[in-house]
Structures are given as C-alpha cells and as structure tokens.
Coordinates of C-alpha atoms and ligand atoms in Angstrom, one line a residue:
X1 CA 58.0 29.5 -1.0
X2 CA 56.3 31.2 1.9
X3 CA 52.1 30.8 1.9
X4 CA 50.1 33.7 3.8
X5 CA 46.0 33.3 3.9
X6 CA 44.0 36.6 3.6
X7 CA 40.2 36.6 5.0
X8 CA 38.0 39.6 4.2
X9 CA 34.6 40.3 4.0
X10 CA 32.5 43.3 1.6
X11 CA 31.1 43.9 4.5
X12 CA 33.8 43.9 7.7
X13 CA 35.3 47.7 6.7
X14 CA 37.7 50.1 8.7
X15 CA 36.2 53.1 6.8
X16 CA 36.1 54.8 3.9
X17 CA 39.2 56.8 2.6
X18 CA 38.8 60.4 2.8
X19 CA 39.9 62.3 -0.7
X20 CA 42.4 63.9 1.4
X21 CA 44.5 60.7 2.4
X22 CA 47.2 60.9 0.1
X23 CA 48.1 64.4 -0.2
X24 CA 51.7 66.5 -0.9
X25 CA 54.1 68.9 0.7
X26 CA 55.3 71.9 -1.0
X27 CA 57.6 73.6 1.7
X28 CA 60.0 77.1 1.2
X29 CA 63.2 74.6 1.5
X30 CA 66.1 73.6 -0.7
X31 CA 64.7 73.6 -4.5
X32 CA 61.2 72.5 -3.8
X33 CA 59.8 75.4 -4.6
X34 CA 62.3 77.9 -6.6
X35 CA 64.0 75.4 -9.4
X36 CA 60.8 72.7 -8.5
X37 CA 57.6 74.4 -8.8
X38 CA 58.5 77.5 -10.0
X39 CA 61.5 78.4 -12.4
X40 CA 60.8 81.6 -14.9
X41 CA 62.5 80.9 -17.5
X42 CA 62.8 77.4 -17.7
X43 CA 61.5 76.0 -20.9
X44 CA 58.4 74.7 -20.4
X45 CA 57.6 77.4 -17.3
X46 CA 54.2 79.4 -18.2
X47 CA 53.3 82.9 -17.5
X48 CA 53.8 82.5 -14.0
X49 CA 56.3 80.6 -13.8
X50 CA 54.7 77.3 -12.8
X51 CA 57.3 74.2 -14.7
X52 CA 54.9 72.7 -16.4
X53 CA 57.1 69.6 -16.8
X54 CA 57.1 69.2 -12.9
X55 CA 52.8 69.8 -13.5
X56 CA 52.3 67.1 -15.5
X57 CA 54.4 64.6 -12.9
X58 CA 52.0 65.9 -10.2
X59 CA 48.8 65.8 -12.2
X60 CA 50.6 61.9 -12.8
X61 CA 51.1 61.2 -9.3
X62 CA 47.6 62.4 -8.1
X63 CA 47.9 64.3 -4.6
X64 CA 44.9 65.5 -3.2
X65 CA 45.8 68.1 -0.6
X66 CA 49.4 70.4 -0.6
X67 CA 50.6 71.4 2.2
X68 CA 52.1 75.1 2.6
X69 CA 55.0 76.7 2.9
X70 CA 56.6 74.6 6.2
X71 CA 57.7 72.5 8.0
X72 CA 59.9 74.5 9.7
X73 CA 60.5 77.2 7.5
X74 CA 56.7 78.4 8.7
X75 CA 58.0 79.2 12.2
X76 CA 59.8 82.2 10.6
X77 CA 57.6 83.5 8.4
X78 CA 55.5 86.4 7.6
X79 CA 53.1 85.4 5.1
X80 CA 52.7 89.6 4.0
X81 CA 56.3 89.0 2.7
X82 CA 54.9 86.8 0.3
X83 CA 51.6 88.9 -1.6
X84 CA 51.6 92.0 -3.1
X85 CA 54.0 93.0 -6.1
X86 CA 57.3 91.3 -6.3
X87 CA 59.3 93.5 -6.6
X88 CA 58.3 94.9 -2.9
X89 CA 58.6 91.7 -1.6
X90 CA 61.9 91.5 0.6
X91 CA 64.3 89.2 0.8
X92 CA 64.7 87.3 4.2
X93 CA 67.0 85.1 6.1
X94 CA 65.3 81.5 6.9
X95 CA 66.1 80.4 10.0
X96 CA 65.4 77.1 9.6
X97 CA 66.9 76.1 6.4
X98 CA 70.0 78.6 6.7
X99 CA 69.1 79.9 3.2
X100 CA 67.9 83.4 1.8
X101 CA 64.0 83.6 1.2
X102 CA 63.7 85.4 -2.1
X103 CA 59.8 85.5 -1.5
X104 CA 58.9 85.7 -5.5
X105 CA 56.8 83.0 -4.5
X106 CA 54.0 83.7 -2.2
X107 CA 50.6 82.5 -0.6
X108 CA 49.0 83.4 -4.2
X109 CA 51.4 81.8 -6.6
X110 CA 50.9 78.5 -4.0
X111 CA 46.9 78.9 -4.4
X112 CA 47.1 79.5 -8.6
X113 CA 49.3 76.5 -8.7
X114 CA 47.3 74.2 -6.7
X115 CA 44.4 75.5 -8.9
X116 CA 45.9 74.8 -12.1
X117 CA 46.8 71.5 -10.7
X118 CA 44.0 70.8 -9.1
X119 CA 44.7 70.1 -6.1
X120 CA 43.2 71.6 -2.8
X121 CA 45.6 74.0 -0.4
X122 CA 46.2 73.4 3.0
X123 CA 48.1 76.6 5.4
X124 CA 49.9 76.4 7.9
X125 CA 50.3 79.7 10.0
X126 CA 53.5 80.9 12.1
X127 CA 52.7 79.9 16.1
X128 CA 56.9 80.1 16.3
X129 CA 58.1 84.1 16.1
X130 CA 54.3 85.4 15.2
X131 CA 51.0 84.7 16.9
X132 CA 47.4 84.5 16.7
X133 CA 46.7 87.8 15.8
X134 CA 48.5 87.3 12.9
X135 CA 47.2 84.0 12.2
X136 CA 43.7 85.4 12.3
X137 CA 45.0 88.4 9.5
X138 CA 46.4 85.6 7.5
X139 CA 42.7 84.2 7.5
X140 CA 41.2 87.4 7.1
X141 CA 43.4 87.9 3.8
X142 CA 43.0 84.3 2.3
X143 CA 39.2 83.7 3.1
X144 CA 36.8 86.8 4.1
X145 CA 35.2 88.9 1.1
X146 CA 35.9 92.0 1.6
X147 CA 35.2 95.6 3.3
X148 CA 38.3 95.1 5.8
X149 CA 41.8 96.1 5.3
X150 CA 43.3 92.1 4.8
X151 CA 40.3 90.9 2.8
X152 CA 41.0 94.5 0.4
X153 CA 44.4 93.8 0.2
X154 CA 43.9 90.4 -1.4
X155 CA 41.7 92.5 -3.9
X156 CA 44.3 95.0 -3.9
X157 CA 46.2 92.4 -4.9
X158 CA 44.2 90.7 -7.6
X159 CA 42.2 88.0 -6.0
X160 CA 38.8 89.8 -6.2
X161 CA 37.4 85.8 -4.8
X162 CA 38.6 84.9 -1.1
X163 CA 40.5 81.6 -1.7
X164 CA 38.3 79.8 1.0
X165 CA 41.1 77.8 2.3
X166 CA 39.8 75.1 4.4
X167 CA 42.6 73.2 6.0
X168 CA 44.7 75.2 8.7
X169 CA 47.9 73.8 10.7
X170 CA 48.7 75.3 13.8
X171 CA 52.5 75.8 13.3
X172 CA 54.5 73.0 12.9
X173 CA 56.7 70.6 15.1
X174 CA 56.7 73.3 18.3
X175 CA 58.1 70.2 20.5
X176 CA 61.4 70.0 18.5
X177 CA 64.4 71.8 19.9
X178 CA 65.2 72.6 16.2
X179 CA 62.2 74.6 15.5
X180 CA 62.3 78.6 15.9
X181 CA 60.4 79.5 18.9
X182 CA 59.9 75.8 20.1
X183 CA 57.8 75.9 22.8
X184 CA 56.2 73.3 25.9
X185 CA 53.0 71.6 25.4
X186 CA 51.2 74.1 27.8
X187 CA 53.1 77.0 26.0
X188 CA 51.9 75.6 22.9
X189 CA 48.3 74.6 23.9
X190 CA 47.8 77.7 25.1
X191 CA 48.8 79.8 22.3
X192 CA 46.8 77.0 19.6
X193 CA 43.9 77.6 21.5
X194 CA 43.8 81.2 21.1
X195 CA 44.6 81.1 17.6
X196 CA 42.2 78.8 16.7
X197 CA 39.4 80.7 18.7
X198 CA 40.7 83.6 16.4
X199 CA 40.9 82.4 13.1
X200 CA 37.9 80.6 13.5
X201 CA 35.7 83.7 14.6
X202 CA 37.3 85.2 11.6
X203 CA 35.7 82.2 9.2
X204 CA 33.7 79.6 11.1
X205 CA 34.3 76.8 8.2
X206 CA 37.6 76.0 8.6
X207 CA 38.9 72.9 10.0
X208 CA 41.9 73.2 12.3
X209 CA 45.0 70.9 13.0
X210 CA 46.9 71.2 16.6
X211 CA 50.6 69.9 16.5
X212 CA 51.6 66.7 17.9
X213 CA 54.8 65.0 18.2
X214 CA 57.8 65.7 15.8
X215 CA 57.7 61.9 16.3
X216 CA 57.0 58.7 18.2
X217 CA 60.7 58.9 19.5
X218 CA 60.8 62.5 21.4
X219 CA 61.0 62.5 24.9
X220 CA 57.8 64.6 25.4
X221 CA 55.7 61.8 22.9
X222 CA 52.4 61.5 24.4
X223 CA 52.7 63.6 27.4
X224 CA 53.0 66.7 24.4
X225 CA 49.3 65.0 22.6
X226 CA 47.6 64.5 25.9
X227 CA 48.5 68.5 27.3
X228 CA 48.1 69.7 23.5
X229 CA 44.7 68.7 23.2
X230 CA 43.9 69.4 27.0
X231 CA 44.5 73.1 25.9
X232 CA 42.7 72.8 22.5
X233 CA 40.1 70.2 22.3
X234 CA 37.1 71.8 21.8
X235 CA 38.8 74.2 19.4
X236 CA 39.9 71.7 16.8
X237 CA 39.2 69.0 14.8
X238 CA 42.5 67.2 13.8
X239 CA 46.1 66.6 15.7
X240 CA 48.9 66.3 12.9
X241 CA 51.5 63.5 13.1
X242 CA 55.2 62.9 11.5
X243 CA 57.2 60.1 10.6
X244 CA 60.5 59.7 8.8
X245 CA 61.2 56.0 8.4
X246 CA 65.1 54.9 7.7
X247 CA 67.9 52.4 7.0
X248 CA 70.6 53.9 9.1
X249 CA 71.6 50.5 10.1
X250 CA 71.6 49.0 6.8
X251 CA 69.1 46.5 8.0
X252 CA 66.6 45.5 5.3
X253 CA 64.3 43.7 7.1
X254 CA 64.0 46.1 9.9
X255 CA 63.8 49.0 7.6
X256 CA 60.5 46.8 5.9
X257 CA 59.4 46.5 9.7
X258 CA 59.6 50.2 10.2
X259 CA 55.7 50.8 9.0
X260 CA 54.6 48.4 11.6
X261 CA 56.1 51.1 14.3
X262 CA 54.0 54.1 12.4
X263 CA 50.6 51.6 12.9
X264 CA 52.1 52.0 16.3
X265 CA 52.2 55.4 16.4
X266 CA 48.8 55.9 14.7
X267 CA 47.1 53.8 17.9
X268 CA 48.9 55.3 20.8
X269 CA 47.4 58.7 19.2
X270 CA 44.0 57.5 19.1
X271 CA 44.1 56.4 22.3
X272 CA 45.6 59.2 23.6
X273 CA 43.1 61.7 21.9
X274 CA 40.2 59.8 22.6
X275 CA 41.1 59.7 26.5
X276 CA 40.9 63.5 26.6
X277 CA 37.3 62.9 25.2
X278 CA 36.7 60.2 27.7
X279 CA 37.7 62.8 30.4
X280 CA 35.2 65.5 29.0
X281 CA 32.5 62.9 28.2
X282 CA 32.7 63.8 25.2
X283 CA 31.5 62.3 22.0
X284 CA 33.9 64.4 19.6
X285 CA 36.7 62.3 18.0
X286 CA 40.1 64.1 16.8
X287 CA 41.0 62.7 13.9
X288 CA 44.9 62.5 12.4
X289 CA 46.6 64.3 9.7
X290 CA 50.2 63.1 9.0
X291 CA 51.1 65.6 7.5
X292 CA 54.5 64.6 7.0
X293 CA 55.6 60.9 6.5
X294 CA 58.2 59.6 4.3
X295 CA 61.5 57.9 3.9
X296 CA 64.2 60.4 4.9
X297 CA 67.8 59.9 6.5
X298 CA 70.6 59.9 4.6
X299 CA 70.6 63.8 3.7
X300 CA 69.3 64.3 7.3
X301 CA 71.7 66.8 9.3
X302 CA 71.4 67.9 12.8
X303 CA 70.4 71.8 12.9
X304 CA 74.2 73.2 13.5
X305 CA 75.2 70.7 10.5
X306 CA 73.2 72.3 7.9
X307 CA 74.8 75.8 8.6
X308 CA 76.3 77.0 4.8
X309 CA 78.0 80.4 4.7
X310 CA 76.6 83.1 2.7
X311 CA 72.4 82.2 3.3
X312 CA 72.5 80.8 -0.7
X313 CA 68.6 81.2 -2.3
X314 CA 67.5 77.5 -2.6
X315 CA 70.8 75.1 -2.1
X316 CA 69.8 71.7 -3.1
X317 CA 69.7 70.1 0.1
X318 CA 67.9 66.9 1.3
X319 CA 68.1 65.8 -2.4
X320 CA 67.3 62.2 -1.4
X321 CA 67.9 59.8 -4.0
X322 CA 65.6 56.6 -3.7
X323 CA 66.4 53.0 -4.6
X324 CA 64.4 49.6 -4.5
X325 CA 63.9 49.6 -0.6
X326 CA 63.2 52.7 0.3
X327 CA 59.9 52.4 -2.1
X328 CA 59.1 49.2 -0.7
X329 CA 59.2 50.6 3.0
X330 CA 57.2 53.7 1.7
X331 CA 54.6 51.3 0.4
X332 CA 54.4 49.5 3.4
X333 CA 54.2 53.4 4.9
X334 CA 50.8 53.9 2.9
X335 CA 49.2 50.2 4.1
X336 CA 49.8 51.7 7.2
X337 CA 47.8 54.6 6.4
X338 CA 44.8 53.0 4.5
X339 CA 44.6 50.6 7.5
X340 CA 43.4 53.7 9.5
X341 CA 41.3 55.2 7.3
X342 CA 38.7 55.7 9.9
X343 CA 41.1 58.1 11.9
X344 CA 43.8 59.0 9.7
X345 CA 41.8 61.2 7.4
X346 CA 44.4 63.5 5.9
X347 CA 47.9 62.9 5.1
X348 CA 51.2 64.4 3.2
X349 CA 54.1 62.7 1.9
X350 CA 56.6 65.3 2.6
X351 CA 57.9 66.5 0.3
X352 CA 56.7 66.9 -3.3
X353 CA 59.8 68.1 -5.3
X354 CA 63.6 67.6 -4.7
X355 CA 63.3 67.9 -1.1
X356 CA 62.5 63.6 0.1
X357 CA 60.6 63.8 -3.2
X358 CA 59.5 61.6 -5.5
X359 CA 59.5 64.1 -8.2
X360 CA 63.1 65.6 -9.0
X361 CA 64.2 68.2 -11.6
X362 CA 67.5 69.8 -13.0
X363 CA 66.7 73.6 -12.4
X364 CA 67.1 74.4 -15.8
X365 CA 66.8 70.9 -16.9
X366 CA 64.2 68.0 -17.2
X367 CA 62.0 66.7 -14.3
X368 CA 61.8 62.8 -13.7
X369 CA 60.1 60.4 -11.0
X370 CA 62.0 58.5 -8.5
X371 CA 61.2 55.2 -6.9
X372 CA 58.8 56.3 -4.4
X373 CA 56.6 57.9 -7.3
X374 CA 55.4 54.4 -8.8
X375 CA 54.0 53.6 -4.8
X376 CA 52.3 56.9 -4.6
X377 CA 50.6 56.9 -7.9
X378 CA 49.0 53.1 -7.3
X379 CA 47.5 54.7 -3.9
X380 CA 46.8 57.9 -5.3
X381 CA 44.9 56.1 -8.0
X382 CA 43.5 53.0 -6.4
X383 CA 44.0 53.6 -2.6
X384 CA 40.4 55.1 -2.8
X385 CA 37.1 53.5 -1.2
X386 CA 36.0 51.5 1.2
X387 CA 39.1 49.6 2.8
X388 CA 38.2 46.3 4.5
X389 CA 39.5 44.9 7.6
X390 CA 41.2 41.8 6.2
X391 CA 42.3 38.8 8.7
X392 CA 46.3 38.2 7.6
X393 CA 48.0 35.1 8.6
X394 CA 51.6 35.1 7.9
X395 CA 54.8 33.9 9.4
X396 CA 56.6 36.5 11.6
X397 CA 59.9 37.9 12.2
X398 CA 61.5 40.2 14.8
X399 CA 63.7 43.0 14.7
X400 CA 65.3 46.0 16.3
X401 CA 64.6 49.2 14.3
X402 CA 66.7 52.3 14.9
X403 CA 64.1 55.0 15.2
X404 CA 65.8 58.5 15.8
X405 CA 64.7 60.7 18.3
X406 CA 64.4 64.4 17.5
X407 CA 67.0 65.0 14.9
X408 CA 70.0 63.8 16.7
X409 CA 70.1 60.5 18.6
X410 CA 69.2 57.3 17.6
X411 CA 67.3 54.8 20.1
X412 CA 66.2 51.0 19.1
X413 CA 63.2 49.9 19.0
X414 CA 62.1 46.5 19.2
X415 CA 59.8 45.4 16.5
X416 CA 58.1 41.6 17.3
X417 CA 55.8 39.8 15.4
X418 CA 56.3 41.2 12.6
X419 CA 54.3 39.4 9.7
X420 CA 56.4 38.7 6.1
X421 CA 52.4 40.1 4.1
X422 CA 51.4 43.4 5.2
X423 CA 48.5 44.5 3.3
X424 CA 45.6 46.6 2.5
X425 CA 42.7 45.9 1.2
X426 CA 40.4 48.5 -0.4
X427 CA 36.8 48.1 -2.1
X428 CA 35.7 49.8 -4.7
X429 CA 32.5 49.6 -7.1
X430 CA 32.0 45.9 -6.5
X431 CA 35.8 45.8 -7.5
X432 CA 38.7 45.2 -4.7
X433 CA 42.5 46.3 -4.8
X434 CA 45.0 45.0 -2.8
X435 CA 48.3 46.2 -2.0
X436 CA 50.9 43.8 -0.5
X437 CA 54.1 44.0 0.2
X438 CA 56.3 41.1 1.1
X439 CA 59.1 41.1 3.7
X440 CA 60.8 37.8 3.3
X441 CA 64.0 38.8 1.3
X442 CA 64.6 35.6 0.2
X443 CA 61.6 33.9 -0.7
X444 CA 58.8 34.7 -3.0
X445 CA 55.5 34.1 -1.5
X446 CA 51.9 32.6 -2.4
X447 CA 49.4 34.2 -1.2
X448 CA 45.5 32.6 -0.7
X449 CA 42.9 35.1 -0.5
X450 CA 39.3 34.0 0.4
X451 CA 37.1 37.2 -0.4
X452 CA 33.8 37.0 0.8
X453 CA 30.5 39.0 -1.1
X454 CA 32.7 39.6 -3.9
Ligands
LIG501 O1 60.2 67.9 5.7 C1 61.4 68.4 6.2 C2 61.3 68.9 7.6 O2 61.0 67.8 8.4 C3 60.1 69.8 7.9 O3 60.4 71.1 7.6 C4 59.9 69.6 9.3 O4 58.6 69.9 9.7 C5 60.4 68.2 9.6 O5 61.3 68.2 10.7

C-alpha cells in the first residue's frame, strides 16, 4: 500500500469558490436540446415542453450557471430566429454541426427553463457571421425595459420583465479553423472590443468573457490570450478557457495525469493575463471561465468527418458513453478547478444532455445518469466554500499524454512529477470535504491527513 501525508491549515486558503464554479452547457447540437431538454410530447414533458425527467436529473446534479446555445453552433446564429411565435420561426442550416436548426427552441424557452430549474443563464452572442451591432440588439432584447423596438419585442413577445442576463461570451473558439468565420487574434480583439463597448453601453451590469484558446495545444496558445486581451482588456472582466481530456492512447495512467496539464493551462493563463496588467500598471485582474471542460474523444470527428447528407434535425452525435475512468479523470478535472478557485471563477462541463453528458435520454424514452454524473453532483454539492491550500506529499510518476491540437492532430505531452493523491480540500462551516483521487492502478493507498484549526 502506497502512504501520501496531507498538511492544511483553516486558515492557509486559495479562495473561496464562486456559486458559479460548477456550471452546465446546453448547446443547439445533436439531441441536447430537441430529444434532451425539450421533447413535446414525451411523457413526462410539461406545457412547454421542458422533460421533466431530464429536470429532475439536473435539479440532482446541481449546476449553477448554463451556458447558451454554442459552442460552435453560435458562430451561425441569429438569435431573432429563435423568439417570437413558432410557427414563424424558420428553419436553418447549422453550419457547424451539419444538421437543420428547427428553431422551436429559442433564447426564451432557454431562460423559462433555466428558471424553472433554477439555474442562472449565461449568452453567448455570434462574433462569427454577425457582429456587434447585433450583439448589442441581442442585449437590448434580453435585458433593457422597454420603449425601444428590441426591448418591445421581448414584450411583444411575452416577457413583459427584461431577463437581466448577466453573463455574456464573446463568440466562441474564433481561433479554431473549424469555427464559422474564425478569425486572428487582432481580428478578433478588435471586433470583442467593439462589441463589448456596445453591449455594455446598452446595459452597464453585465460581465463580459473574451475568447481564449480552443486549447492549450493550438499553435496560436498564448500568443491568441496575450493579443486578445491587448485588444479588450479594459472592456472585460473574464477570458474563457476549453479543455477536452482523453484516452486516445489507451493509457490509464496518463489519461489520470491529464488534469495535471489543465492546472497547467490554468497558470500559463494567469500569467499571461496578468502580464497585460503588468504592462498597463494595472491593478484589474481577468479572471477564467472554462466554459467548456470535459472528457471527450471517442465520438470526436474532424469537421469534414461529421458531414451527414440530408442536414437531419438533431442526429445523435457525440453520444459519449462513459465508463470507470473517464469519471475518475473528470474528477481529477474538477480538483483542478477548485484548486483555482481564486481565478477560475466560472466554469461549464460541456455538455449537459447526450452531447459529452452526464445526463442521457431515449427521445421518447427514460433519462438516466452516466458515470461522470456521480463526480459532478459531490462537487456540485460539496465543492462549495472556502478551499485550502493543502501541502500533498505523494510518490510520483511520469508520463506522455497525447493532447490533440485543434481537432485533428495529436502532439505528446510530457507530464513529470506527477503525484499518485491529487486533491482538494474545501472548508465549509467549521466542516472540511476532501476530494481525492488516487492514480496508482495497482495499489490502494493510506492517506495521513494532519488538519490544523479544525
Ligand atoms: O462542446 C462541443 C464543441 O466543442 C463546442 O461546440 C465547441 O465550442 C468545442 O469545440
């Protein structure tokens, strides 16, 4: 048996968690939302369609924030498609998913829903085929009162209230070759900047994400942070991150060593956003949402792969089904996160339903959790408070992990010191949780834990 010590101290702390730390992803893709979220018609459905089934999973699994509609579906999209009566609504080709966007489900729908389940809605707005004047009408509609043709529209529309969303993304993933309209970082910059200055003239209390990397492995990582924020620094408040984690290799211990890279990841953006502070002598401090992290590689296609003929309404794609592993590695993925509370203080497993979800459903059919659910829920539930910065000592291993870059190649990464405990502590009132996860495959392990002030 393996013996690791654990030091911590009530009073040596990271931070304390924000509420929006573990939060969802619903996105218009596969059956996440139509034959997910929404099915008229199925059994338990209500008036609006909403599977209440699939509710009572998320009300189970606890989610904070939801992020809405994409992912890459956004870069397409024109959020009027989606309000107004449905049976004006049109039907579009999405070209990110190759599927047919029925639009039956809309901004509203997504803000009833997360009302119902309480839960609090993040947007993201099209900076792909659409632009901040849009992006500042898409505000207009969801947020200001009235007396101006968006805000009446809303009201036109039924929503008397503005929504008073609070959480805006600037696009999504505009480094990534796949994305529609990808474009540079000063391409990019340039065109966040002016949409934040919009939208935020348009309602001054909204907080405002900028883009970063698709991922730690993409050519432009860092470089894309570093011009991003150049551009749009004093305009927002967050820089969103992404991480997939995998076993393409079939290598267990380096798939458990895979969080490790994402603590990585986490530090390099720190540093990177606090030196465009330290070149404005400025005191502000970006903070990170990772908006979408996850396991996720064995339904992962390269774009020209996922091409089906006929643009089919919500094909079950990226149906990944979850064993033993991958929730181990997504607990370690969470660790990773509560060990940054202080600067990591929003993120979104992506997705919530079907697509990399840990809820699935049978359109038509029952709704059940998968592996990754019973992870989520303990941090959901207990992943709240005060998390202290513990002192592990563990034996170590190194590995290669196979990280890929963009969507289509694969580069290894080498992964040293890589300790068998990785945990998180996290006090609560006068109580303390711990989360641990063991990476020795073999052996179980004891574990000696000297708490101080407890
Ligand atoms: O979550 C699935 C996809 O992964 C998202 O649409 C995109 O942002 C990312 O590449």
């Amino acid at each position: 048996m393996r013996t690791s010590t654990v030091l911590l101290d009530r009073d040596f702390t990271i931070g304390h968690t924000d509420k929006r730390l573990f939060g969802g992803f619903i996105e218009h893709l596969g059956r996440c939302v139509y034959g997910g979220i929404y099915e008229p018609g199925h059994p338990t459905a209500d008036a609006k369609g909403f599977r209440q089934d699939v509710m009572d999973l998320v009300r189970e699994i606890g989610p904070t924030i939801m992020r809405y509609p994409g992912g890459n579906f956004v870069s397409g999209y024109n959020w009027e498609d989606g309000v107004g009566p449905v049976e004006d609504r049109p039907a579009r080709l999405d070209y990110a998913w190759f599927s047919t966007e029925p639009n039956t489900f809309g901004t509203n729908e997504f803000i009833d829903w997360c009302k119902m389940s309480g839960i609090e809605p993040m947007l993201a707005v099209n900076l792909g085929t659409r632009g901040p004047q849009d992006a500042g009408y898409f505000v207009e509609y969801c947020n200001h009162p009235g007396g101006t043709y968006y805000s009446d529209l809303r009201k036109k529309h039924g929503y008397e209230e503005p929504h008073g969303i609070k959480f805006w993304c600037l696009g999504n993933e505009m480094d990534g070759p796949w994305q529609t309209c990808a474009k540079t970082a000063d391409e990019y910059g340039r065109i966040a900047h002016e949409a934040a200055k919009i939208m935020r003239w348009v309602d001054g209390s909204i907080e405002l994400a900028a883009c970063g990397s698709s991922g730690r492995k993409m050519a432009t990582f860092g470089a894309w942070e570093d011009t991003v924020l150049d551009h749009t620094f004093d305009h927002v408040e967050w820089i969103s991150m992404h991480t997939y984690l995998n076993n393409y290799a079939s290598d267990t211990p380096a798939f458990l060593a895979s969080p490790d890279v994402m603590d990585a990841f986490i530090e390099e953006v720190v540093a990177i956003a606090d030196s465009v502070a330290a070149r404005r002598r400025s005191k502000k401090r970006i903070m990170l949402s990772f908006d979408e992290w996850n396991v996720w590689y064995r339904t992962r296609r390269p774009r020209e792969a996922r091409i089906k003929p006929g643009w089919p309404v919500a094909p079950p794609i990226l149906e990944e089904i979850y064993n033993m592993q991958d929730a181990l590695a997504f607990g370690g993925a969470a660790i990773s996160l509560l060990n940054h509370a202080d600067r990591v203080r929003s993120a979104c497993i992506a997705q919530l339903v079907n697509v990399i979800a840990p809820i699935m459903t049978e359109t038509g059919g029952p709704a059940w959790r998968q592996t990754i659910f019973w992870p989520f829920a303990d941090f959901t539930n207990h992943g709240h408070g005060e998390v202290l910065r513990a002192r592990v000592t563990s034996d170590t291993y190194d590995t290669y992990y196979f990280d890929p870059a963009g969507m289509d190649d694969e580069v290894r990464t080498k992964v040293d010191n890589v300790p068998y405990l990785k945990l998180a502590a996290v006090a609560r009132d006068g109580g303390l949780t711990l989360f641990l996860l063991n990476r020795d495959l073999a052996e179980p392990m004891l574990v000696r834990i000297d708490a101080r002030s407890f």
